[in-house]
Tab-separated table of C-alpha atoms in Angstrom:
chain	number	residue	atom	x	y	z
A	1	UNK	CA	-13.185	11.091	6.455
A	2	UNK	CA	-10.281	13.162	5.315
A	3	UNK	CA	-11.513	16.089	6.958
A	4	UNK	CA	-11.626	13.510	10.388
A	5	UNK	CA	-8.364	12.033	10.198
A	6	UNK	CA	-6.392	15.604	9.929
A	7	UNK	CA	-8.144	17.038	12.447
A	8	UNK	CA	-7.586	13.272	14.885
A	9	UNK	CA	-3.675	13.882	14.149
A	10	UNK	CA	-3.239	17.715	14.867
A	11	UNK	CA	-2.368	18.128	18.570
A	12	UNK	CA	0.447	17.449	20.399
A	13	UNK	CA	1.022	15.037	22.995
A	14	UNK	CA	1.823	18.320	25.560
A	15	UNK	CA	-1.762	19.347	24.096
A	16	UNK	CA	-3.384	16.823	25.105
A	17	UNK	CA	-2.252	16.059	28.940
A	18	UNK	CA	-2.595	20.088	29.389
A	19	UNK	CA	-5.994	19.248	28.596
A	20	UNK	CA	-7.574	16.068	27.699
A	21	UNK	CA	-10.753	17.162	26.785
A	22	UNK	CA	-10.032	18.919	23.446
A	23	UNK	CA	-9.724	15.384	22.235
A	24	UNK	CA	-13.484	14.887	21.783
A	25	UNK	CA	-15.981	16.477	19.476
A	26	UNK	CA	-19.169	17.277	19.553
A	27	UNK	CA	-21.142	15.798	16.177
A	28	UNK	CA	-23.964	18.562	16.637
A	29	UNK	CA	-21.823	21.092	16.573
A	30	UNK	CA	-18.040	20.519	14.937
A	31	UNK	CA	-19.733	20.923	11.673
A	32	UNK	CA	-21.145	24.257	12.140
A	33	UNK	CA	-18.966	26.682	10.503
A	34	UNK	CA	-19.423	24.475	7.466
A	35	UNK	CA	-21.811	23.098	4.623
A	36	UNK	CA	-21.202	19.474	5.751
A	37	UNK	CA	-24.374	17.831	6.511
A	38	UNK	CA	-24.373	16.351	9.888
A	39	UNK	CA	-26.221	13.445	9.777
A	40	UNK	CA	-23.773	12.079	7.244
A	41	UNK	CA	-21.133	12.864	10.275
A	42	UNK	CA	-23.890	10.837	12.278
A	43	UNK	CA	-23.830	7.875	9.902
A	44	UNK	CA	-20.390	7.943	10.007
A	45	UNK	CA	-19.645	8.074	13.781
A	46	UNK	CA	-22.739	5.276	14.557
A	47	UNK	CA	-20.692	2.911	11.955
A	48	UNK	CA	-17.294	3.588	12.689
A	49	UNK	CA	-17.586	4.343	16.644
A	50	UNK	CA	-17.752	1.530	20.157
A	51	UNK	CA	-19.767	3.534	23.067
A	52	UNK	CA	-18.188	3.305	26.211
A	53	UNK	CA	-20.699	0.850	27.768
A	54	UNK	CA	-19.729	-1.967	24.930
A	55	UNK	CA	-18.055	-5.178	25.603
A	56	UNK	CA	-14.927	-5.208	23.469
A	57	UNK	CA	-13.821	-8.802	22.272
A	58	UNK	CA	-11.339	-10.405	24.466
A	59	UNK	CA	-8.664	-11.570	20.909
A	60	UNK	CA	-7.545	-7.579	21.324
A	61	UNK	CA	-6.014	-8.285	24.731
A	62	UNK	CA	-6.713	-5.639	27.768
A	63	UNK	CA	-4.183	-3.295	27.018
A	64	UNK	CA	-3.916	-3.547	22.691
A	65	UNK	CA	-6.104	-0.954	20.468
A	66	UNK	CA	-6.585	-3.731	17.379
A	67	UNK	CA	-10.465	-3.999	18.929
A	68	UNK	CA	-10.876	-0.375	17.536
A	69	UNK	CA	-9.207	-1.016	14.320
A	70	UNK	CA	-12.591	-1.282	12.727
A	71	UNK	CA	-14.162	1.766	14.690
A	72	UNK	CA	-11.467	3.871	15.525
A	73	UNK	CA	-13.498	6.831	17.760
A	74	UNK	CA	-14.905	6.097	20.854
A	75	UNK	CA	-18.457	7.143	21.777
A	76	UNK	CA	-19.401	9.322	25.087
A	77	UNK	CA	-22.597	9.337	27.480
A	78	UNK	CA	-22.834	13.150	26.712
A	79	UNK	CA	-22.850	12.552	22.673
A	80	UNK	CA	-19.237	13.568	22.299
A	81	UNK	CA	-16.649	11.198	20.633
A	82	UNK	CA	-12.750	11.364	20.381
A	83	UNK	CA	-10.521	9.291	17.707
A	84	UNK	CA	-9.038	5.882	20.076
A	85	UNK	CA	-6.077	5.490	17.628
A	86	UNK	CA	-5.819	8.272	14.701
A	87	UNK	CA	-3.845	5.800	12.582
A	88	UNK	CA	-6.661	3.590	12.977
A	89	UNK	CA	-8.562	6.846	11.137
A	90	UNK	CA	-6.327	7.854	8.759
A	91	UNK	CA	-6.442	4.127	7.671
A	92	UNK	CA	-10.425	4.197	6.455
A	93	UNK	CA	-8.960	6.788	3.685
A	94	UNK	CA	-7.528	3.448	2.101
A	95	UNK	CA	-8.768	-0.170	2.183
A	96	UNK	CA	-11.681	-0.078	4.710
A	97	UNK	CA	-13.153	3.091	2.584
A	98	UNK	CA	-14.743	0.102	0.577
A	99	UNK	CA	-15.853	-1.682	3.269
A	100	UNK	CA	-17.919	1.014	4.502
A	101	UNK	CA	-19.513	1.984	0.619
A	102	UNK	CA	-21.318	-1.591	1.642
A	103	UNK	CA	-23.850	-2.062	4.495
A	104	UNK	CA	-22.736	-4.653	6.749
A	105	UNK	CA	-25.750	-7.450	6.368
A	106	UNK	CA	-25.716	-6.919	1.899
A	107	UNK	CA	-24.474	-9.643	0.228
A	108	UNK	CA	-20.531	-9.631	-0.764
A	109	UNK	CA	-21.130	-10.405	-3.760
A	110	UNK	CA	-17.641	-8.588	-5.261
A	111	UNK	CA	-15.703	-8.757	-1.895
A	112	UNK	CA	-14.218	-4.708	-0.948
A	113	UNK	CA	-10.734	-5.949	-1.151
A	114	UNK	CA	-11.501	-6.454	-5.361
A	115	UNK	CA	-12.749	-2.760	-4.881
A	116	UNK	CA	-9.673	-1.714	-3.570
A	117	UNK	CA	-7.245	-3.716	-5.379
A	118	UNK	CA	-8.704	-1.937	-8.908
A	119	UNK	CA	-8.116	1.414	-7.253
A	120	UNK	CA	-4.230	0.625	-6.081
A	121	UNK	CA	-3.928	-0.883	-9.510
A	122	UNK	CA	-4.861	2.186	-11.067
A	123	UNK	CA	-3.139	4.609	-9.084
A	124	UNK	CA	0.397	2.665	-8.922
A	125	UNK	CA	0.318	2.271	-12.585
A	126	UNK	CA	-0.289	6.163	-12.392
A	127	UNK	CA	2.762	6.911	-10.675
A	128	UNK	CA	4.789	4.260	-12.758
A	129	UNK	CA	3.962	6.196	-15.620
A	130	UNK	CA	4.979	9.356	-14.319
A	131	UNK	CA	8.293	7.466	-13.103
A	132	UNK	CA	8.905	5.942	-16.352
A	133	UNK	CA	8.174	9.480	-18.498
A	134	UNK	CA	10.355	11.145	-16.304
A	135	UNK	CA	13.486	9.084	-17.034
A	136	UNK	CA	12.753	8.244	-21.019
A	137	UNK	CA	11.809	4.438	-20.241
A	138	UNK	CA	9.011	2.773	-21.507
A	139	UNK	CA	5.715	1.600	-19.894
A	140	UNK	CA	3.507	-0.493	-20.594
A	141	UNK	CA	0.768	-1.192	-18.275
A	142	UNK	CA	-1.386	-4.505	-18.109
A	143	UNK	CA	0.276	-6.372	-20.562
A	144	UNK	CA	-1.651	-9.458	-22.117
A	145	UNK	CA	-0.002	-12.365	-22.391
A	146	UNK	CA	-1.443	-15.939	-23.231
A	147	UNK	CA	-1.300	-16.829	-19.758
A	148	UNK	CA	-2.793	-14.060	-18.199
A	149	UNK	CA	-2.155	-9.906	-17.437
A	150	UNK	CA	1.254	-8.795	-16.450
A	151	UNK	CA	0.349	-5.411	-14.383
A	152	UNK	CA	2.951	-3.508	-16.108
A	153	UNK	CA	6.400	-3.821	-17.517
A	154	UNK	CA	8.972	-1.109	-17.692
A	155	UNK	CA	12.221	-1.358	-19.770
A	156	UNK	CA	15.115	0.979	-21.581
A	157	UNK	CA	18.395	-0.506	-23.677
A	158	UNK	CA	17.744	-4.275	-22.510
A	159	UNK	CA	17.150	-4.038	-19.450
A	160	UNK	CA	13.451	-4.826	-18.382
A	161	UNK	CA	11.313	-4.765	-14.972
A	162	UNK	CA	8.077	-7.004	-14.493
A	163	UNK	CA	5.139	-5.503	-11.838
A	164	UNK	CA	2.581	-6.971	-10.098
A	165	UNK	CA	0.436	-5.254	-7.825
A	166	UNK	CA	-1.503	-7.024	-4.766
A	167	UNK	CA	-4.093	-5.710	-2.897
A	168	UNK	CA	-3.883	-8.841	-0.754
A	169	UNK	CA	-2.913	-8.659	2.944
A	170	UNK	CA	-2.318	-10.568	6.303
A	171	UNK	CA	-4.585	-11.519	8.482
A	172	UNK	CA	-4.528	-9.594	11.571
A	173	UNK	CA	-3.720	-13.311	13.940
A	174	UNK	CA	-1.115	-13.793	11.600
A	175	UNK	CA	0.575	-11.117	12.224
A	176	UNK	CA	0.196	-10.659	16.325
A	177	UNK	CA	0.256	-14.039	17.243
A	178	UNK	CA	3.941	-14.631	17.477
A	179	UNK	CA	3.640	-17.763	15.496
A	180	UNK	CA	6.153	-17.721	13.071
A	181	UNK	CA	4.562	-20.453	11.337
A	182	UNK	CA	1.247	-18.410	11.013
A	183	UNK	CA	2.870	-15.597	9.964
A	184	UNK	CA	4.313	-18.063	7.177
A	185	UNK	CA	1.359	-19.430	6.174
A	186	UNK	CA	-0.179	-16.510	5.960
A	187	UNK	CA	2.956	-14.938	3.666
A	188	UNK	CA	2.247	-17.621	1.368
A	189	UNK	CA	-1.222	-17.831	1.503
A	190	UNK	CA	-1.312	-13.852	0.656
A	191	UNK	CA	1.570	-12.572	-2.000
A	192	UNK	CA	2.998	-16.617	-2.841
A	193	UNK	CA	-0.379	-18.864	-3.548
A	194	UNK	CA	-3.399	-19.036	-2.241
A	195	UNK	CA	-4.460	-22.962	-1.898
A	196	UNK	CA	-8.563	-21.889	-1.938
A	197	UNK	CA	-9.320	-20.189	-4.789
A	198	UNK	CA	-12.795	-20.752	-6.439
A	199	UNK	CA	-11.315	-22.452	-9.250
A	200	UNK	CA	-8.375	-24.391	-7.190
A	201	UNK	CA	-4.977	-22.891	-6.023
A	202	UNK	CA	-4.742	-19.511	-7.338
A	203	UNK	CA	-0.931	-17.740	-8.011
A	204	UNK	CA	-0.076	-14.632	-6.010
A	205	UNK	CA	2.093	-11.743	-6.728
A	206	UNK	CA	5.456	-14.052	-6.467
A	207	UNK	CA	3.994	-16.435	-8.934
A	208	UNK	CA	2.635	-14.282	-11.012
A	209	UNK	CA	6.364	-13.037	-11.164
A	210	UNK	CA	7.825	-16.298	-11.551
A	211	UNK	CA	5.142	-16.709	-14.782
A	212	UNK	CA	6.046	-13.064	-16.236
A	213	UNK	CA	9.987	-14.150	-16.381
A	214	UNK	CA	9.484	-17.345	-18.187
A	215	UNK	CA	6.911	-15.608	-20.421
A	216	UNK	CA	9.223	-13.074	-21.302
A	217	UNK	CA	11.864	-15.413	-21.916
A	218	UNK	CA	10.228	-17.231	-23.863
A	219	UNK	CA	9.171	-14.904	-26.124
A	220	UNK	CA	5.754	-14.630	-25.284
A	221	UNK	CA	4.957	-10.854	-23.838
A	222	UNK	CA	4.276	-8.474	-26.739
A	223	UNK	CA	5.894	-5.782	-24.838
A	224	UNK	CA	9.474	-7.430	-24.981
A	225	UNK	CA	9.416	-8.232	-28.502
A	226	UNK	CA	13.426	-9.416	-28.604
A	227	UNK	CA	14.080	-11.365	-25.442
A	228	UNK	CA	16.995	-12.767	-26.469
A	229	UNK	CA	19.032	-9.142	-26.182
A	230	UNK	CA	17.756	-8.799	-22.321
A	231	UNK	CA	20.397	-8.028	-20.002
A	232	UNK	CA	18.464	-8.194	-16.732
A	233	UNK	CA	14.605	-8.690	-15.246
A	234	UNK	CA	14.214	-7.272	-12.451
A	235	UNK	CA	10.655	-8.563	-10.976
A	236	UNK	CA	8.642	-6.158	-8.479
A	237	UNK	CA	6.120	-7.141	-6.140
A	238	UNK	CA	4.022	-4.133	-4.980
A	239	UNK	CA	2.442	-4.588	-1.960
A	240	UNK	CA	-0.768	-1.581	-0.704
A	241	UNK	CA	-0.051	-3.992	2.864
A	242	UNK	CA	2.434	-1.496	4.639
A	243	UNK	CA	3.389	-5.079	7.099
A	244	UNK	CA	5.427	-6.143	4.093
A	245	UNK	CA	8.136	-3.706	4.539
A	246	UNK	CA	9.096	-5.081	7.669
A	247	UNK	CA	12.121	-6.192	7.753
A	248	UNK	CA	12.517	-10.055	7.093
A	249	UNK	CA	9.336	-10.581	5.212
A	250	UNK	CA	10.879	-9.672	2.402
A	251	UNK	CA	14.000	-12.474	3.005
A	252	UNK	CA	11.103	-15.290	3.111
A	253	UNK	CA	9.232	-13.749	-0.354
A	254	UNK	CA	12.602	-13.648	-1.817
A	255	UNK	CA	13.485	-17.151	-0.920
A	256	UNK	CA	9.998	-18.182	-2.182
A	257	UNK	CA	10.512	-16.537	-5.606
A	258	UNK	CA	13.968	-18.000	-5.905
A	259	UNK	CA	13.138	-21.549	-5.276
A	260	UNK	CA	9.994	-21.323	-7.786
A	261	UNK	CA	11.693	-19.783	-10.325
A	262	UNK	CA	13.800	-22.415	-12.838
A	263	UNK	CA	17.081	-22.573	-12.540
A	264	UNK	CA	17.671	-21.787	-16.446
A	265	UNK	CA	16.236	-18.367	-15.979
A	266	UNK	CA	18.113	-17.675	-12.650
A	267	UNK	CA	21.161	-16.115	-14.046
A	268	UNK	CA	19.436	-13.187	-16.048
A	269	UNK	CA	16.628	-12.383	-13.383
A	270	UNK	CA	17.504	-9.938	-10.420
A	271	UNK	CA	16.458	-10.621	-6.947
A	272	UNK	CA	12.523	-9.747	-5.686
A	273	UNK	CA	11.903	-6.520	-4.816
A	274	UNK	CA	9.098	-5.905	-2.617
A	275	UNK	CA	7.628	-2.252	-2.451
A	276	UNK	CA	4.907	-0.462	-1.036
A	277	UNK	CA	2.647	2.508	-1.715
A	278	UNK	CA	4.969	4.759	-0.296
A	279	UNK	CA	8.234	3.376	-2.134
A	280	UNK	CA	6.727	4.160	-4.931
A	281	UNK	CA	5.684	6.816	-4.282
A	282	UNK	CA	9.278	8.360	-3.066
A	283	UNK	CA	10.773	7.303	-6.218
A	284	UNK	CA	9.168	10.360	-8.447
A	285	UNK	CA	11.567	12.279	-5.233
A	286	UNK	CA	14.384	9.974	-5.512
A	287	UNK	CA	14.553	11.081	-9.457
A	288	UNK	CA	13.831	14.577	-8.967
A	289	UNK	CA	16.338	14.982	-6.341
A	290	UNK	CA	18.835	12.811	-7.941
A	291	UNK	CA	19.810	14.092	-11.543
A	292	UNK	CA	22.169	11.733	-12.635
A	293	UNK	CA	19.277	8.914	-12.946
A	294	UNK	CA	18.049	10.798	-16.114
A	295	UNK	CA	21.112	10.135	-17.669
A	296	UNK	CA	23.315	6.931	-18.529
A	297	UNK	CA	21.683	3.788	-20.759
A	298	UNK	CA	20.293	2.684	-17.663
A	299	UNK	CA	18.010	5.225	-15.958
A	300	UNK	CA	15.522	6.031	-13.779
A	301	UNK	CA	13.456	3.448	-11.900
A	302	UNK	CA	15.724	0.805	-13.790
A	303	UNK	CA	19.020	2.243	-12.548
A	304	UNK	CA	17.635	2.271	-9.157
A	305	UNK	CA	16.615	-1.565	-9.086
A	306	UNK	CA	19.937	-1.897	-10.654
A	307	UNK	CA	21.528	-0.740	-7.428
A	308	UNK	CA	19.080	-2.735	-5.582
A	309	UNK	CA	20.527	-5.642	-7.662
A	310	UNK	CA	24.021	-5.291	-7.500
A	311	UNK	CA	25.062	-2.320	-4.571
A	312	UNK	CA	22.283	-2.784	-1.685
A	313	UNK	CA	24.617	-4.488	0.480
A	314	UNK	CA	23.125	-6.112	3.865
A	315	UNK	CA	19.822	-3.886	3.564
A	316	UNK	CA	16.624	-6.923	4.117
A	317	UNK	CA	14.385	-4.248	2.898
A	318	UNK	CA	13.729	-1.852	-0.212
A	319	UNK	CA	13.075	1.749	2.061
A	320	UNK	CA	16.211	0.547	4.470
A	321	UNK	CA	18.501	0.106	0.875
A	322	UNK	CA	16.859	3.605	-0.414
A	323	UNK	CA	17.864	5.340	2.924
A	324	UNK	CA	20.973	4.815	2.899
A	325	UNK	CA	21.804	4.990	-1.030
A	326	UNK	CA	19.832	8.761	-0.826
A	327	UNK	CA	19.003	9.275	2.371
A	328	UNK	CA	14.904	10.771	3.599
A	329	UNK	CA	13.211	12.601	0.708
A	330	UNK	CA	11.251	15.572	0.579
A	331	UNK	CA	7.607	14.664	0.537
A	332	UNK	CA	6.488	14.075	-3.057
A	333	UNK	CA	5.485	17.041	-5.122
A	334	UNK	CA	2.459	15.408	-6.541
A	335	UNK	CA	0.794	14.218	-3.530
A	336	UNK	CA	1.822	18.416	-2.269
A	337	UNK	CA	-0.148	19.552	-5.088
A	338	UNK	CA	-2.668	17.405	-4.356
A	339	UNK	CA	-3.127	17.665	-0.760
A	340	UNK	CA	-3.113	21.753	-1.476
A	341	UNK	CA	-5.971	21.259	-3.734
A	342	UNK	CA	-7.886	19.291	-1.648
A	343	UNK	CA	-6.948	22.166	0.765
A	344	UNK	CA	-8.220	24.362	-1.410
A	345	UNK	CA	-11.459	22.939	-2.062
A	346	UNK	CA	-12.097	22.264	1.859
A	347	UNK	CA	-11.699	26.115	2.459
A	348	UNK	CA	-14.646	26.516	-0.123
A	349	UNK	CA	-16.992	24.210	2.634
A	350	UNK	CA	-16.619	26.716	5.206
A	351	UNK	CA	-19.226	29.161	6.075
A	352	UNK	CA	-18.106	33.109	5.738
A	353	UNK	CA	-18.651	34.877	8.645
């Protein structure tokens, strides 16, 4: 799949109307210079491929590519294929990776999105503790409390941040239908509370977040053993659904948290922040870059949401307020030195000749 989505996402669009053909490839022979087996490429292309004779479903409109979110390539009389929308590839590397590990008539029992939301658990807890060693702040990931698992909490000289991390997402009407009142709904059914849980109304990210702050307060998360010395919280919500950065969604979670959240905890408690994969991500290059957050009582990821707190001005959204406090960042050096290993190990697949 990784191997597909580079090569979907390597030509140019002056490439491509010189010659539109070098779009497609052929599945009996792309792999031949390599070890790959090529029925698995065959699995892969039957599952996540619509042949040209198929009837597409009329809720993707005539001229929108959401029908081939779910099998991104598009399938040829002559057995070649071509990639409809390489986003729509690239995207299979992260959530819909689990759908395929199922077949499509087994029984759910453990739904893919619990797959997925323990493997963006995992890894943003990762980078938080690469954040948090990097500045001299301390981590503690999934926290027990006697109400339940605070994802991770992060904190230096008084001044503490609360994370949860959802794996939940919008439904796709709720997000193309125009309806602002769907796209509500489906804000709160998603990341505020979800009304049909299996054991009634079940608390999202936001009231998780509302819960970890009184908690805290209260004296009740191990992790914060003197909450009476706290300075600030400063509660982060992040989000693997890239749709929550646009801006404005994070205005309504904000106004959600804010309302839930009792008034006798308001003044010591920051504003929501609401990050995704990448923000956090581009923090480990926010610190490298930027020196000065290793220093100071406040540092590091905690001197940034400080800013957030108290300096981001009219910016509705976390990467808008990180844009213009430092401006783009170099790609981060972790994911480099990752991608150049996988690189690495790809170069071992193909066949000398």
């Amino acid at each position: 799949i990784q191997f597909l989505s580079l090569w979907s996402v390597r030509l140019t669009p002056s490439q491509m109307f010189a010659d539109p053909s070098v779009i497609r490839l052929n599945p009996e022979t792309w792999l031949k210079d390599t070890d790959l087996p090529k029925d698995g490429l065959q699995r892969l292309l039957g599952r996540a491929g619509w042949s040209v004779v198929d009837q597409l479903a009329s809720s993707g409109h005539e001229k929108s590519p959401l029908p081939f979110r779910d099998r991104p390539f598009l399938l040829f009389s002559d057995n070649t294929c071509a990639p409809v929308y390489p986003p729509f590839v690239a995207e299979k590397l992260t959530p819909d990776i689990f759908w395929w590990l199922k077949s499509l008539d087994e029984d759910q029992q453990v739904k893919w999105q619990d797959d997925w939301g323990y493997v963006a658990e995992a890894y943003v807890i990762q980078v938080l503790n690469r954040v948090a060693t990097f500045a001299n702040c301390k981590l503690v990931p999934r926290a027990e409390t006697v109400e339940g698992e605070v994802d991770a909490v992060m904190s230096v000289n008084n001044h503490v941040a609360v994370v949860e991390i959802t794996s939940s997402s919008l439904r796709e009407a709720e997000t193309t239908s125009a309806d602002w009142e769907l796209l509500r709904d489906g804000l709160t059914r998603g990341f505020v509370e979800n009304p049909s849980g299996k054991k009634g109304p079940y608390k999202e990210a936001v009231l998780q977040l509302v819960r970890d702050v009184r908690v805290l307060l209260n004296g009740k998360l191990p992790a914060v053993p003197k909450p009476a010395k706290i300075e600030r919280i400063y509660p982060v919500m992040i989000a693997a659904d890239r749709r929550l950065r646009t801006p404005g969604v994070v205005n309504f979670l904000q106004k959600e948290f804010r309302q839930r959240l009792p008034a006798e905890h308001r003044p010591v408690t920051a504003d929501l922040a609401v990050l995704g994969l990448e923000d956090i991500e581009e923090l480990e290059s926010i610190q490298t870059a930027t020196k000065s957050l290793q220093l100071g009582s406040v540092r590091g990821f905690l001197e940034i949401l400080r800013k957030w707190d108290k300096e981001r001005g009219p910016a509705p959204s976390w990467w808008q307020f990180v844009e213009v406090m430092w401006g783009r960042q170099r790609p981060n050096a972790t994911l480099q030195q990752a991608f150049m290993k996988w690189r690495q190990g790809i170069a071992g697949r193909f066949l000398s000749s």
